[in-house]
Amino acid sequence: MSTNTSRRPFWLWAAVWLFYMAGPIGDAWRRPEVWERAVGLTAAIGFCVVYLLSFISARTALKRSGAVMRLPEALVRLAVMVALMTVLTVIVGESGLTALVYVGVMAVFTFEPRIAWTVTAAAAVTAALLPRFVPGWHSDIDVTFAVLVAALAVWGVTRVMQRNAQLAEAREEITELAVAAERNRFARDLHDLLGHSLTVVSVKSELAARLVHIAPDRAEAELADIQRLVREALVDVRAAVSGYREMSLATELASARSALDAAGIEAEVPLTAEAADPDRQRLFAWVVREGVTNVIRHSEAKHCWIRLEHAAVEITDDGRGPATSEHPTGHGLDGLRERVDSAGGSLTVGNREGGGFVLRAST
């Protein structure tokens, strides 16, 4: 639906309430002098136009940001309305006080509460006192009551519109936070995927380079394995981008065994993932991947042990222990900790008795 179409009902809704101006307009039309009719009708119609335009502008400001109209603009619009109302009242007399209702409405709709209710109170007092001091004015319509009731009604409308604007802003902020969180999740997954794969490729490449002259067949096998790892990493990245990638604990255990062997680290790795709870295996797969990557990259270990329990997985080595400022373990553990925490588990990183590194995740 176009913007003009969506605004049309509101224009009609706002214009309907101007039927109370029919009295002053009729009185202006019945003035005996031509100049009085011209001035009175011009003032009345001009007042209605300014009111409508101001109401539309104020509503737009409230819907967009929940804020009232800027003070200078609101003051100018209200001053024009008061001036036109004054001219109309001088021409037609008592019925011109009807315009005070619209002055109160616009004050509430365009000013902060303190200023708005001050202007509304002034309009109500004027409507109550002026007929007492002008000879021949004896109104049967309680304009004071109308001013207050209309102002209260519009005040309620403005509160609802401000709350709606705040809710819309909150929804937009939540959407932005969700997008940022998804970007962080994807970056973390990509880091975990490529960090492990590239680490293994690097280790196997060094091994192949050392074996190329002394054991060509073994070097050729390592190069073939590197090609396989690169293809698998590419498949993993594509799957992660598509959002369909599923981690397999059994696959990660097999990959860990191969990677540790290529790095020259003696490994004790479970042959199957049956010991772990099936509901926890995806999380444990991430733990194994990140833990083994850190062992290969940073531990300088000779041995590595992976132990599976029903609700926990533990990776230990006999290397130099947890990270220090001289030997950082990288940022992968931070992302892994977030992943474990989000699953309601806990991640423990510490020293192994007798020296080395311990990484344990439990849920």
XYZ file of C-alpha atoms in Angstrom, residues 131-271:
141
model
C -17.811 35.385 28.568
C -18.138 36.932 32.061
C -16.461 40.165 30.987
C -17.784 40.652 27.443
C -21.286 42.146 27.365
C -23.865 39.964 25.605
C -21.854 36.758 25.812
C -23.841 34.037 27.563
C -22.699 30.685 26.201
C -24.893 27.619 26.568
C -21.904 25.369 25.644
C -19.339 24.603 28.305
C -16.250 25.281 26.209
C -14.043 24.908 29.287
C -15.218 21.334 29.810
C -14.743 20.568 26.091
C -11.175 21.931 26.174
C -10.205 19.724 29.127
C -11.914 16.557 27.875
C -10.432 16.889 24.374
C -6.946 17.532 25.812
C -7.173 14.479 28.080
C -8.315 12.275 25.189
C -5.470 13.396 22.937
C -2.986 13.028 25.809
C -4.006 9.357 26.025
C -3.554 8.954 22.276
C -0.079 10.502 22.391
C 0.977 8.133 25.188
C -0.137 5.134 23.112
C 1.680 6.424 20.026
C 4.848 7.061 22.016
C 4.745 3.536 23.462
C 4.244 2.102 19.983
C 7.202 4.099 18.676
C 9.334 2.858 21.577
C 8.270 -0.733 20.903
C 9.127 -0.348 17.220
C 12.545 1.043 18.158
C 13.086 -1.818 20.613
C 12.141 -4.379 17.952
C 14.591 -2.791 15.538
C 17.342 -2.874 18.160
C 16.580 -6.518 18.970
C 16.761 -7.343 15.264
C 20.141 -5.628 14.978
C 21.430 -7.499 18.038
C 20.184 -10.783 16.594
C 21.991 -10.089 13.319
C 25.185 -9.218 15.220
C 24.898 -12.400 17.309
C 24.411 -14.498 14.182
C 27.456 -12.880 12.589
C 29.513 -13.679 15.689
C 28.227 -17.259 15.684
C 29.107 -17.690 12.025
C 32.568 -16.170 12.553
C 33.120 -18.525 15.491
C 32.028 -21.549 13.471
C 34.225 -20.538 10.567
C 37.177 -20.064 12.908
C 36.617 -23.493 14.436
C 36.268 -25.127 11.026
C 39.220 -23.533 9.276
C 41.467 -23.283 12.333
C 41.444 -27.027 12.849
C 41.641 -27.955 9.168
C 44.461 -25.532 8.365
C 46.400 -26.625 11.432
C 46.258 -30.257 10.309
C 47.151 -29.305 6.730
C 50.136 -27.318 7.993
C 51.392 -30.203 10.128
C 50.953 -32.756 7.347
C 52.670 -30.440 4.839
C 55.727 -30.182 7.100
C 55.697 -33.945 7.551
C 55.446 -34.523 3.776
C 58.351 -32.137 3.172
C 60.536 -34.115 5.579
C 59.529 -37.449 4.064
C 59.756 -36.547 0.389
C 63.374 -37.737 0.099
C 63.557 -40.423 2.784
C 60.132 -42.027 2.324
C 58.519 -40.912 -0.954
C 55.591 -43.322 -0.627
C 54.731 -42.000 2.849
C 55.099 -38.399 1.600
C 52.759 -39.157 -1.291
C 50.207 -40.571 1.145
C 50.442 -37.471 3.305
C 49.934 -35.216 0.276
C 46.874 -37.226 -0.722
C 45.573 -36.851 2.818
C 46.172 -33.095 2.601
C 44.095 -32.964 -0.571
C 41.320 -34.863 1.190
C 41.410 -32.495 4.165
C 41.248 -29.442 1.911
C 38.243 -30.862 0.074
C 36.517 -31.689 3.361
C 37.232 -28.197 4.700
C 35.723 -26.701 1.572
C 32.625 -28.877 1.985
C 32.381 -27.850 5.653
C 32.634 -24.163 4.803
C 29.964 -24.471 2.138
C 27.720 -26.354 4.544
C 28.292 -23.754 7.259
C 27.400 -20.967 4.847
C 24.248 -22.830 3.910
C 23.382 -23.347 7.575
C 23.088 -27.128 7.276
C 26.355 -28.296 8.751
C 26.105 -30.918 11.510
C 29.096 -31.860 13.643
C 29.762 -35.572 14.162
C 31.650 -36.685 17.243
C 32.707 -39.955 15.590
C 34.114 -38.037 12.627
C 35.965 -35.593 14.870
C 37.497 -38.450 16.889
C 38.788 -40.055 13.697
C 40.082 -36.715 12.456
C 41.761 -36.050 15.804
C 43.479 -39.433 15.691
C 44.823 -38.725 12.196
C 45.902 -35.171 12.993
C 47.716 -36.117 16.211
C 49.496 -38.952 14.444
C 50.605 -36.601 11.666
C 51.927 -34.168 14.269
C 53.991 -36.916 15.868
C 51.886 -36.954 19.035
C 51.061 -40.364 20.484
C 47.313 -40.392 20.992
C 44.760 -42.396 22.920
C 41.432 -41.692 21.261
C 38.159 -43.634 21.649
C 37.319 -45.686 18.587
